[in-house]
Amino acid sequence: MSGGFTLVAFKSREDHRKQIELEEARKAGLAPAEVDEDGKEINPHIPQYMSSAPWYLNSEKPSLKHQRKWKSDPNYTKSWYDRGAKTFQAEKFRKGACQNCGAMSHSAKACMDRPRKMDFAKVEKRVRTTGGGSTGTVRNLRIREDTAKYLLNLDVNSAHYDPKTRSMREDPLPDADPNDKFYLGDNQYRNSGQALEFKQLNMHSWEAFDKGQDMHMQAAPSQAELLYKNFKVAKDKLKSQTKDTIMEKYGNASTVDEIPMELLLGQSERQVEYDRAGRIIKGQEVILPKSKYEEDVYANNHTSVWGSWWKDHQWGYKCCQQTIRNSYCTGSAGIEAAEASLDLMKANIARKEASEDIPKKVEEKRMAAWGTDIPEDLELNEEALTNALKKEDERKREEKDERKRKYNVKYTNDVTPEEMEAYRMKRVHHEDPMKDFL
C-alpha cells in the first residue's frame, strides 16, 4: 500500500483468461461459488461493478458489505416522533410562558408565530400538537350552553347544514320574529359589515383589471385598497358636482317656501269607490290610457289615419283607399279612377285569355334544294337522282377512310336539285331511333 491506495497486482493475459473461465464455470454451476469474509456465498451472476468494493474501503476479501447499510444506527426509527407517548401538556396558562403561543422557551416579544388577536393566557381551550411542542388556539365556535345551528329547526326541508365546514347559509327560522332570533344564517354576516366591503373591493379590482389597470387584489392588496379609496373619493366628488349642476339648472324645490297647510291637508266632498282589484267603480271618470305614439294626426291632406282601411291583406287610408303610406290623398276621384283601371285590367286579361284558347293553324313548309320553299312544279330526274345517291355514298366512304381521300380535291358551287335531294336523303337524323342501323 502506498499513499492510502491499494496496489492491485498486475495480471497477465493467461491469469486473466483463467479468471474469466472460473467465473463462467461458477455461473454454470461447475465450480463452487465465491465466499465472503462472513462465510456466505456470493451470487456469481452479480455484475462486477456491484461486487467489487470501492478502493477507499481497503477490503482484502470479496464481500458485499459495501452494498449494505453498514453505517446503521441501532436506535434509528422511521417515525419522526414517538406516537402515543405521553408528554406533559399544560391545561392552564403557566406563569412566564409566551402569551402569544403558550411556549415556555421564549417570551411574547421573541415569538415567531403569527400574532393572535387575544392573549394566549386568556384562552382556556388548547390544541394538542404532535411531538409535544408549542400549542395553538382554535376559534370557539359557540358556547356549550347555546343551542347548535342544526338543532334550531329539525325540519328536513329547512336550511341546509354542512357538518364539514359547520356552516348554515340560510336562515333556519325565516318565519320567526327577528327580535327573538340570535342567528340569521351565515349569509347575513357575508352581506354586512367588513365582509360586504371586502366583496366590493374585490369587484372593483376585477373591473379595474379588465379595463387595463395594472392591479391585483392578491398580489398587491395594499395598492388595491388605496386605489379603491381614491375611486370612492372621486365618485363622491363627481356625484356632488352632478347634483350641484342639476340644482343650478332646475332649482331646488326643498328650499322654496313651504306649501300652505290648506293645500297639504285639503279635503273635498268627492267620494270614490274601488273594488278588490283597485279599479274605480264610482265617483271618478275612468281615464283611458294613452298611447306613446301620436294619435289623430292626418298627413298629406288625408281625412283619416293610416290603418283605417283594410283590403287584400294590406292597410291603407279609408278616405282614398290607397295602400301607400306616403301617398297624397285623392279623395273619391282617386277611388273612381282606381276602380276604372281595375275594370280595364280585368277586361284586358279576359281578352288575352280568350285569344290564347284559339289554336293557330301550322303551315307545313317544305324546303327547296337551296334552302327556299319547294315550288309545286319541281320535278326530279330519276337517273340523275340515282347517280347523285351513288356519289353521296362514295363521299361518305371517303370521309370514313382517310386513305381513300384524294390529295387534290375539286369543289364546285353548282349543286343540282338531284344532288341536294340525295344529300338530304342520306343525311343522318339525330332524332331518328334507327340512325345507327343506316
GROMACS .gro file of C-alpha atoms in nm:
model
  438
    1MET     CA    1   0.000   0.000   0.000
    2SER     CA    2   0.128   0.344  -0.082
    3GLY     CA    3  -0.039   0.680  -0.010
    4GLY     CA    4  -0.365   0.520   0.107
    5PHE     CA    5  -0.419   0.332  -0.220
    6THR     CA    6  -0.427  -0.045  -0.257
    7LEU     CA    7  -0.189  -0.167  -0.524
    8VAL     CA    8  -0.365  -0.423  -0.740
    9ALA     CA    9  -0.131  -0.696  -0.864
   10PHE     CA   10  -0.079  -0.700  -1.234
   11LYS     CA   11  -0.241  -0.995  -1.409
   12SER     CA   12  -0.101  -1.148  -1.720
   13ARG     CA   13  -0.309  -1.250  -2.016
   14GLU     CA   14  -0.306  -1.612  -1.903
   15ASP     CA   15  -0.419  -1.522  -1.548
   16HIS     CA   16  -0.695  -1.302  -1.688
   17ARG     CA   17  -0.812  -1.586  -1.912
   18LYS     CA   18  -0.819  -1.827  -1.618
   19GLN     CA   19  -1.019  -1.575  -1.413
   20ILE     CA   20  -1.279  -1.546  -1.687
   21GLU     CA   21  -1.305  -1.925  -1.723
   22LEU     CA   22  -1.353  -1.956  -1.346
   23GLU     CA   23  -1.634  -1.701  -1.349
   24GLU     CA   24  -1.805  -1.882  -1.637
   25ALA     CA   25  -1.775  -2.216  -1.451
   26ARG     CA   26  -1.926  -2.058  -1.138
   27LYS     CA   27  -2.216  -1.919  -1.340
   28ALA     CA   28  -2.273  -2.262  -1.498
   29GLY     CA   29  -2.258  -2.435  -1.158
   30LEU     CA   30  -1.942  -2.635  -1.239
   31ALA     CA   31  -1.729  -2.458  -0.976
   32PRO     CA   32  -1.820  -2.364  -0.617
   33ALA     CA   33  -1.938  -2.008  -0.559
   34GLU     CA   34  -1.711  -1.748  -0.405
   35VAL     CA   35  -1.741  -1.699  -0.026
   36ASP     CA   36  -1.718  -1.365   0.152
   37GLU     CA   37  -1.548  -1.292   0.484
   38ASP     CA   38  -1.860  -1.394   0.679
   39GLY     CA   39  -1.870  -1.735   0.508
   40LYS     CA   40  -2.170  -1.652   0.287
   41GLU     CA   41  -2.174  -1.747  -0.078
   42ILE     CA   42  -2.173  -1.468  -0.334
   43ASN     CA   43  -2.407  -1.499  -0.629
   44PRO     CA   44  -2.185  -1.537  -0.939
   45HIS     CA   45  -2.443  -1.358  -1.155
   46ILE     CA   46  -2.389  -1.030  -0.968
   47PRO     CA   47  -2.211  -0.784  -1.203
   48GLN     CA   48  -1.855  -0.689  -1.126
   49TYR     CA   49  -1.933  -0.322  -1.078
   50MET     CA   50  -2.159  -0.424  -0.788
   51SER     CA   51  -1.944  -0.697  -0.634
   52SER     CA   52  -1.614  -0.505  -0.642
   53ALA     CA   53  -1.570  -0.281  -0.338
   54PRO     CA   54  -1.450   0.079  -0.368
   55TRP     CA   55  -1.079   0.145  -0.322
   56TYR     CA   56  -1.127   0.354  -0.006
   57LEU     CA   57  -1.270   0.057   0.191
   58ASN     CA   58  -0.940  -0.135   0.163
   59SER     CA   59  -1.122  -0.467   0.150
   60GLU     CA   60  -0.884  -0.763   0.112
   61LYS     CA   61  -1.150  -1.034   0.074
   62PRO     CA   62  -1.454  -1.042  -0.153
   63SER     CA   63  -1.761  -0.905   0.024
   64LEU     CA   64  -2.092  -0.734  -0.036
   65LYS     CA   65  -2.086  -0.523   0.278
   66HIS     CA   66  -2.036  -0.210   0.075
   67GLN     CA   67  -2.380  -0.269  -0.081
   68ARG     CA   68  -2.550  -0.283   0.257
   69LYS     CA   69  -2.618  -0.002   0.502
   70TRP     CA   70  -2.304  -0.065   0.705
   71LYS     CA   71  -2.328   0.266   0.894
   72SER     CA   72  -2.663   0.190   1.062
   73ASP     CA   73  -2.783   0.343   1.388
   74PRO     CA   74  -2.929   0.078   1.619
   75ASN     CA   75  -3.160   0.343   1.772
   76TYR     CA   76  -3.286   0.464   1.433
   77THR     CA   77  -3.665   0.469   1.377
   78LYS     CA   78  -3.869   0.577   1.077
   79SER     CA   79  -4.122   0.774   1.281
   80TRP     CA   80  -4.016   1.136   1.338
   81TYR     CA   81  -4.180   1.138   1.677
   82ASP     CA   82  -4.287   0.876   1.920
   83ARG     CA   83  -4.652   0.812   1.853
   84GLY     CA   84  -4.874   0.760   2.154
   85ALA     CA   85  -4.611   0.869   2.404
   86LYS     CA   86  -4.747   1.064   2.695
   87THR     CA   87  -4.587   1.406   2.724
   88PHE     CA   88  -4.664   1.694   2.951
   89GLN     CA   89  -4.939   1.919   2.822
   90ALA     CA   90  -5.044   2.224   3.011
   91GLU     CA   91  -5.414   2.269   3.072
   92LYS     CA   92  -5.388   2.624   3.202
   93PHE     CA   93  -5.166   2.918   3.131
   94ARG     CA   94  -4.834   2.893   3.308
   95LYS     CA   95  -4.665   3.194   3.450
   96GLY     CA   96  -4.372   3.306   3.239
   97ALA     CA   97  -4.497   3.139   2.922
   98CYS     CA   98  -4.542   3.317   2.588
   99GLN     CA   99  -4.873   3.497   2.580
  100ASN     CA  100  -4.894   3.450   2.203
  101CYS     CA  101  -4.832   3.074   2.158
  102GLY     CA  102  -4.804   2.942   2.518
  103ALA     CA  103  -4.448   2.801   2.494
  104MET     CA  104  -4.209   2.827   2.790
  105SER     CA  105  -3.899   2.860   2.572
  106HIS     CA  106  -3.943   3.228   2.484
  107SER     CA  107  -4.145   3.538   2.561
  108ALA     CA  108  -4.415   3.710   2.358
  109LYS     CA  109  -4.165   3.965   2.226
  110ALA     CA  110  -3.944   3.695   2.070
  111CYS     CA  111  -4.230   3.474   1.947
  112MET     CA  112  -4.204   3.378   1.578
  113ASP     CA  113  -4.566   3.257   1.542
  114ARG     CA  114  -4.831   3.472   1.382
  115PRO     CA  115  -4.974   3.729   1.625
  116ARG     CA  116  -5.313   3.637   1.763
  117LYS     CA  117  -5.592   3.876   1.843
  118MET     CA  118  -5.635   3.758   2.202
  119ASP     CA  119  -5.370   3.667   2.455
  120PHE     CA  120  -5.294   3.302   2.497
  121ALA     CA  121  -5.326   3.344   2.873
  122LYS     CA  122  -5.698   3.420   2.836
  123VAL     CA  123  -5.775   3.117   2.618
  124GLU     CA  124  -5.858   2.800   2.805
  125LYS     CA  125  -5.909   2.569   2.506
  126ARG     CA  126  -5.580   2.422   2.377
  127VAL     CA  127  -5.488   2.221   2.072
  128ARG     CA  128  -5.261   1.916   2.100
  129THR     CA  129  -4.970   1.909   1.859
  130THR     CA  130  -4.753   1.617   1.758
  131GLY     CA  131  -4.428   1.586   1.948
  132GLY     CA  132  -4.550   1.784   2.245
  133GLY     CA  133  -4.440   2.117   2.104
  134SER     CA  134  -4.598   2.455   2.141
  135THR     CA  135  -4.974   2.462   2.127
  136GLY     CA  136  -5.208   2.695   1.941
  137THR     CA  137  -5.567   2.810   1.967
  138VAL     CA  138  -5.889   2.734   1.785
  139ARG     CA  139  -6.190   2.955   1.734
  140ASN     CA  140  -6.453   2.897   1.998
  141LEU     CA  141  -6.744   2.843   1.764
  142ARG     CA  142  -7.015   2.853   2.025
  143ILE     CA  143  -7.066   2.831   2.395
  144ARG     CA  144  -7.172   2.485   2.511
  145GLU     CA  145  -7.484   2.625   2.675
  146ASP     CA  146  -7.610   2.766   2.340
  147THR     CA  147  -7.820   2.558   2.100
  148ALA     CA  148  -7.639   2.427   1.791
  149LYS     CA  149  -7.735   2.558   1.449
  150TYR     CA  150  -7.866   2.227   1.325
  151LEU     CA  151  -8.095   2.194   1.629
  152LEU     CA  152  -8.278   2.524   1.577
  153ASN     CA  153  -8.510   2.372   1.318
  154LEU     CA  154  -8.543   1.994   1.291
  155ASP     CA  155  -8.746   2.005   0.970
  156VAL     CA  156  -8.570   1.811   0.692
  157ASN     CA  157  -8.669   2.079   0.438
  158SER     CA  158  -8.523   2.364   0.641
  159ALA     CA  159  -8.186   2.534   0.588
  160HIS     CA  160  -7.902   2.301   0.488
  161TYR     CA  161  -7.624   2.245   0.740
  162ASP     CA  162  -7.276   2.142   0.625
  163PRO     CA  163  -7.106   1.949   0.907
  164LYS     CA  164  -6.763   1.969   0.745
  165THR     CA  165  -6.744   2.348   0.743
  166ARG     CA  166  -7.004   2.393   1.025
  167SER     CA  167  -7.189   2.641   0.806
  168MET     CA  168  -7.558   2.707   0.753
  169ARG     CA  169  -7.603   2.977   0.492
  170GLU     CA  170  -7.978   3.021   0.503
  171ASP     CA  171  -8.193   3.127   0.796
  172PRO     CA  172  -8.317   2.818   0.982
  173LEU     CA  173  -8.619   3.009   1.119
  174PRO     CA  174  -8.732   3.251   0.846
  175ASP     CA  175  -9.084   3.293   0.986
  176ALA     CA  176  -8.980   3.370   1.344
  177ASP     CA  177  -8.966   3.717   1.499
  178PRO     CA  178  -8.630   3.881   1.414
  179ASN     CA  179  -8.612   4.031   1.762
  180ASP     CA  180  -8.621   3.684   1.919
  181LYS     CA  181  -8.357   3.528   1.692
  182PHE     CA  182  -7.987   3.536   1.769
  183TYR     CA  183  -7.881   3.353   1.448
  184LEU     CA  184  -7.994   3.457   1.098
  185GLY     CA  185  -7.769   3.236   0.884
  186ASP     CA  186  -7.416   3.279   0.755
  187ASN     CA  187  -7.533   3.484   0.457
  188GLN     CA  188  -7.643   3.755   0.699
  189TYR     CA  189  -7.280   3.803   0.801
  190ARG     CA  190  -7.149   3.781   0.446
  191ASN     CA  191  -7.372   4.065   0.326
  192SER     CA  192  -7.300   4.305   0.610
  193GLY     CA  193  -7.006   4.465   0.785
  194GLN     CA  194  -6.650   4.421   0.663
  195ALA     CA  195  -6.741   4.116   0.452
  196LEU     CA  196  -6.950   4.336   0.222
  197GLU     CA  197  -6.671   4.594   0.198
  198PHE     CA  198  -6.422   4.321   0.109
  199LYS     CA  199  -6.655   4.190  -0.161
  200GLN     CA  200  -6.689   4.538  -0.312
  201LEU     CA  201  -6.311   4.578  -0.302
  202ASN     CA  202  -6.268   4.252  -0.494
  203MET     CA  203  -6.526   4.356  -0.755
  204HIS     CA  204  -6.354   4.691  -0.801
  205SER     CA  205  -6.014   4.527  -0.854
  206TRP     CA  206  -6.160   4.285  -1.112
  207GLU     CA  207  -6.333   4.561  -1.307
  208ALA     CA  208  -6.023   4.783  -1.296
  209PHE     CA  209  -5.806   4.497  -1.423
  210ASP     CA  210  -6.049   4.431  -1.710
  211LYS     CA  211  -6.031   4.798  -1.807
  212GLY     CA  212  -5.649   4.793  -1.828
  213GLN     CA  213  -5.550   4.898  -1.476
  214ASP     CA  214  -5.238   4.716  -1.351
  215MET     CA  215  -5.364   4.595  -1.013
  216HIS     CA  216  -5.425   4.263  -0.841
  217MET     CA  217  -5.607   4.202  -0.515
  218GLN     CA  218  -5.397   3.903  -0.409
  219ALA     CA  219  -5.060   4.023  -0.540
  220ALA     CA  220  -5.080   4.382  -0.412
  221PRO     CA  221  -5.367   4.419  -0.162
  222SER     CA  222  -5.244   4.750  -0.022
  223GLN     CA  223  -5.232   4.904  -0.368
  224ALA     CA  224  -5.579   4.771  -0.449
  225GLU     CA  225  -5.724   4.914  -0.126
  226LEU     CA  226  -5.562   5.253  -0.184
  227LEU     CA  227  -5.695   5.269  -0.541
  228TYR     CA  228  -6.042   5.171  -0.418
  229LYS     CA  229  -6.038   5.453  -0.161
  230ASN     CA  230  -5.931   5.703  -0.426
  231PHE     CA  231  -6.205   5.571  -0.654
  232LYS     CA  232  -6.473   5.625  -0.385
  233VAL     CA  233  -6.350   5.978  -0.320
  234ALA     CA  234  -6.357   6.063  -0.691
  235LYS     CA  235  -6.702   5.906  -0.727
  236ASP     CA  236  -6.847   6.106  -0.437
  237LYS     CA  237  -6.696   6.423  -0.578
  238LEU     CA  238  -6.848   6.355  -0.920
  239LYS     CA  239  -7.189   6.289  -0.762
  240SER     CA  240  -7.180   6.617  -0.572
  241GLN     CA  241  -7.080   6.806  -0.887
  242THR     CA  242  -7.364   6.649  -1.085
  243LYS     CA  243  -7.610   6.732  -0.808
  244ASP     CA  244  -7.496   7.094  -0.796
  245THR     CA  245  -7.524   7.126  -1.175
  246ILE     CA  246  -7.880   6.993  -1.176
  247MET     CA  247  -7.982   7.217  -0.888
  248GLU     CA  248  -7.834   7.524  -1.060
  249LYS     CA  249  -8.024   7.444  -1.380
  250TYR     CA  250  -8.363   7.337  -1.243
  251GLY     CA  251  -8.357   7.477  -0.893
  252ASN     CA  252  -8.424   7.312  -0.557
  253ALA     CA  253  -8.786   7.273  -0.456
  254SER     CA  254  -8.691   7.196  -0.096
  255THR     CA  255  -8.551   7.548  -0.047
  256VAL     CA  256  -8.870   7.716  -0.170
  257ASP     CA  257  -9.122   7.846   0.079
  258GLU     CA  258  -9.327   7.579   0.246
  259ILE     CA  259  -9.655   7.477   0.088
  260PRO     CA  260  -9.960   7.610   0.273
  261MET     CA  261 -10.129   7.366   0.505
  262GLU     CA  262 -10.457   7.423   0.322
  263LEU     CA  263 -10.311   7.251   0.018
  264LEU     CA  264 -10.136   6.979   0.211
  265LEU     CA  265 -10.440   6.888   0.419
  266GLY     CA  266 -10.705   6.987   0.165
  267GLN     CA  267 -11.030   6.788   0.170
  268SER     CA  268 -11.322   6.758  -0.072
  269GLU     CA  269 -11.671   6.610  -0.080
  270ARG     CA  270 -11.593   6.374  -0.367
  271GLN     CA  271 -11.628   6.007  -0.282
  272VAL     CA  272 -11.453   5.739  -0.487
  273GLU     CA  273 -11.532   5.368  -0.460
  274TYR     CA  274 -11.283   5.094  -0.552
  275ASP     CA  275 -11.318   4.719  -0.597
  276ARG     CA  276 -11.089   4.450  -0.457
  277ALA     CA  277 -10.854   4.478  -0.755
  278GLY     CA  278 -10.813   4.854  -0.705
  279ARG     CA  279 -11.026   4.960  -1.001
  280ILE     CA  280 -11.254   5.263  -0.973
  281ILE     CA  281 -11.622   5.172  -0.955
  282LYS     CA  282 -11.790   5.502  -0.876
  283GLY     CA  283 -11.702   5.862  -0.808
  284GLN     CA  284 -11.446   5.940  -1.079
  285GLU     CA  285 -11.433   5.911  -1.454
  286VAL     CA  286 -11.215   5.633  -1.586
  287ILE     CA  287 -10.911   5.775  -1.764
  288LEU     CA  288 -10.830   5.590  -2.081
  289PRO     CA  289 -10.463   5.507  -2.120
  290LYS     CA  290 -10.295   5.698  -2.398
  291SER     CA  291 -10.050   5.552  -2.644
  292LYS     CA  292  -9.692   5.670  -2.668
  293TYR     CA  293  -9.749   5.735  -3.039
  294GLU     CA  294  -9.919   6.043  -3.180
  295GLU     CA  295 -10.291   5.997  -3.237
  296ASP     CA  296 -10.537   6.160  -3.482
  297VAL     CA  297 -10.258   6.306  -3.698
  298TYR     CA  298 -10.369   6.350  -4.063
  299ALA     CA  299 -10.084   6.381  -4.315
  300ASN     CA  300 -10.081   6.464  -4.688
  301ASN     CA  301 -10.435   6.606  -4.692
  302HIS     CA  302 -10.589   6.278  -4.570
  303THR     CA  303 -10.910   6.290  -4.366
  304SER     CA  304 -10.848   5.952  -4.198
  305VAL     CA  305 -10.545   5.796  -4.027
  306TRP     CA  306 -10.323   5.526  -4.170
  307GLY     CA  307 -10.465   5.182  -4.096
  308SER     CA  308 -10.831   5.284  -4.112
  309TRP     CA  309 -10.886   5.072  -4.426
  310TRP     CA  310 -10.802   4.705  -4.495
  311LYS     CA  311 -10.825   4.511  -4.819
  312ASP     CA  312 -10.641   4.213  -4.966
  313HIS     CA  313 -10.411   4.184  -4.662
  314GLN     CA  314 -10.297   4.546  -4.693
  315TRP     CA  315 -10.354   4.851  -4.474
  316GLY     CA  316 -10.446   5.189  -4.617
  317TYR     CA  317 -10.641   5.511  -4.587
  318LYS     CA  318 -11.020   5.494  -4.573
  319CYS     CA  319 -11.066   5.836  -4.733
  320CYS     CA  320 -10.899   5.747  -5.065
  321GLN     CA  321 -10.844   5.369  -5.028
  322GLN     CA  322 -10.474   5.394  -5.105
  323THR     CA  323 -10.229   5.138  -4.963
  324ILE     CA  324  -9.914   5.351  -4.997
  325ARG     CA  325  -9.820   5.515  -4.667
  326ASN     CA  326  -9.672   5.839  -4.802
  327SER     CA  327  -9.926   5.888  -5.082
  328TYR     CA  328 -10.124   6.211  -5.128
  329CYS     CA  329 -10.498   6.195  -5.073
  330THR     CA  330 -10.705   6.189  -5.395
  331GLY     CA  331 -11.046   6.155  -5.237
  332SER     CA  332 -11.344   5.999  -5.414
  333ALA     CA  333 -11.195   6.079  -5.757
  334GLY     CA  334 -10.899   5.857  -5.680
  335ILE     CA  335 -11.133   5.576  -5.575
  336GLU     CA  336 -11.328   5.601  -5.905
  337ALA     CA  337 -11.007   5.610  -6.110
  338ALA     CA  338 -10.871   5.306  -5.928
  339GLU     CA  339 -11.193   5.112  -5.990
  340ALA     CA  340 -11.194   5.208  -6.363
  341SER     CA  341 -10.831   5.098  -6.406
  342LEU     CA  342 -10.910   4.772  -6.226
  343ASP     CA  343 -11.205   4.704  -6.461
  344LEU     CA  344 -10.991   4.781  -6.766
  345MET     CA  345 -10.716   4.548  -6.646
  346LYS     CA  346 -10.967   4.267  -6.592
  347ALA     CA  347 -11.112   4.318  -6.943
  348ASN     CA  348 -10.763   4.302  -7.099
  349ILE     CA  349 -10.683   3.984  -6.912
  350ALA     CA  350 -11.009   3.823  -7.025
  351ARG     CA  351 -10.944   3.923  -7.388
  352LYS     CA  352 -10.594   3.779  -7.377
  353GLU     CA  353 -10.715   3.450  -7.228
  354ALA     CA  354 -10.984   3.421  -7.496
  355SER     CA  355 -10.731   3.476  -7.776
  356GLU     CA  356 -10.492   3.214  -7.634
  357ASP     CA  357 -10.766   2.948  -7.632
  358ILE     CA  358 -10.800   2.952  -8.019
  359PRO     CA  359 -10.533   2.721  -8.172
  360LYS     CA  360 -10.339   2.852  -8.470
  361LYS     CA  361 -10.302   2.652  -8.792
  362VAL     CA  362  -9.947   2.546  -8.854
  363GLU     CA  363  -9.849   2.552  -9.218
  364GLU     CA  364  -9.607   2.284  -9.327
  365LYS     CA  365  -9.323   2.422  -9.523
  366ARG     CA  366  -9.105   2.212  -9.748
  367MET     CA  367  -8.758   2.340  -9.803
  368ALA     CA  368  -8.622   2.355 -10.153
  369ALA     CA  369  -8.283   2.228 -10.264
  370TRP     CA  370  -8.110   2.558 -10.188
  371GLY     CA  371  -8.295   2.635  -9.863
  372THR     CA  372  -8.600   2.805 -10.012
  373ASP     CA  373  -8.955   2.685 -10.028
  374ILE     CA  374  -9.003   2.393 -10.264
  375PRO     CA  375  -9.205   2.502 -10.561
  376GLU     CA  376  -9.502   2.297 -10.657
  377ASP     CA  377  -9.379   2.237 -11.011
  378LEU     CA  378  -9.041   2.092 -10.901
  379GLU     CA  379  -8.957   1.770 -11.092
  380LEU     CA  380  -8.655   1.547 -11.030
  381ASN     CA  381  -8.477   1.321 -11.284
  382GLU     CA  382  -8.475   0.965 -11.153
  383GLU     CA  383  -8.150   0.870 -11.332
  384ALA     CA  384  -7.973   1.184 -11.212
  385LEU     CA  385  -8.105   1.118 -10.858
  386THR     CA  386  -7.964   0.763 -10.868
  387ASN     CA  387  -7.621   0.892 -10.976
  388ALA     CA  388  -7.632   1.161 -10.704
  389LEU     CA  389  -7.705   0.897 -10.440
  390LYS     CA  390  -7.406   0.689 -10.552
  391LYS     CA  391  -7.179   0.992 -10.539
  392GLU     CA  392  -7.306   1.072 -10.191
  393ASP     CA  393  -7.224   0.716 -10.075
  394GLU     CA  394  -6.870   0.745 -10.215
  395ARG     CA  395  -6.822   1.079 -10.043
  396LYS     CA  396  -6.927   0.933  -9.706
  397ARG     CA  397  -6.690   0.636  -9.751
  398GLU     CA  398  -6.405   0.876  -9.819
  399GLU     CA  399  -6.488   1.067  -9.501
  400LYS     CA  400  -6.474   0.744  -9.301
  401ASP     CA  401  -6.146   0.621  -9.456
  402GLU     CA  402  -5.880   0.891  -9.476
  403ARG     CA  403  -5.661   0.676  -9.706
  404LYS     CA  404  -5.915   0.691  -9.992
  405ARG     CA  405  -5.933   1.067  -9.991
  406LYS     CA  406  -5.752   1.221 -10.286
  407TYR     CA  407  -5.478   1.479 -10.247
  408ASN     CA  408  -5.629   1.736 -10.482
  409VAL     CA  409  -5.998   1.790 -10.417
  410LYS     CA  410  -6.207   1.994 -10.654
  411TYR     CA  411  -6.510   2.177 -10.523
  412THR     CA  412  -6.792   2.326 -10.726
  413ASN     CA  413  -7.072   2.554 -10.626
  414ASP     CA  414  -7.310   2.423 -10.891
  415VAL     CA  415  -7.543   2.193 -10.699
  416THR     CA  416  -7.826   2.030 -10.888
  417PRO     CA  417  -8.164   1.960 -10.732
  418GLU     CA  418  -8.095   1.586 -10.759
  419GLU     CA  419  -7.766   1.618 -10.563
  420MET     CA  420  -7.936   1.827 -10.296
  421GLU     CA  421  -8.215   1.571 -10.267
  422ALA     CA  422  -7.957   1.289 -10.239
  423TYR     CA  423  -7.772   1.477  -9.964
  424ARG     CA  424  -8.096   1.536  -9.781
  425MET     CA  425  -8.194   1.169  -9.809
  426LYS     CA  426  -7.855   1.044  -9.688
  427ARG     CA  427  -7.824   1.295  -9.406
  428VAL     CA  428  -7.820   1.145  -9.053
  429HIS     CA  429  -8.120   1.242  -8.847
  430HIS     CA  430  -8.007   1.252  -8.484
  431GLU     CA  431  -8.359   1.217  -8.352
  432ASP     CA  432  -8.417   0.905  -8.559
  433PRO     CA  433  -8.404   0.594  -8.331
  434MET     CA  434  -8.285   0.380  -8.627
  435LYS     CA  435  -7.999   0.609  -8.725
  436ASP     CA  436  -7.734   0.359  -8.600
  437PHE     CA  437  -7.860   0.092  -8.842
  438LEU     CA  438  -7.840   0.304  -9.158
   0.00000   0.00000   0.00000
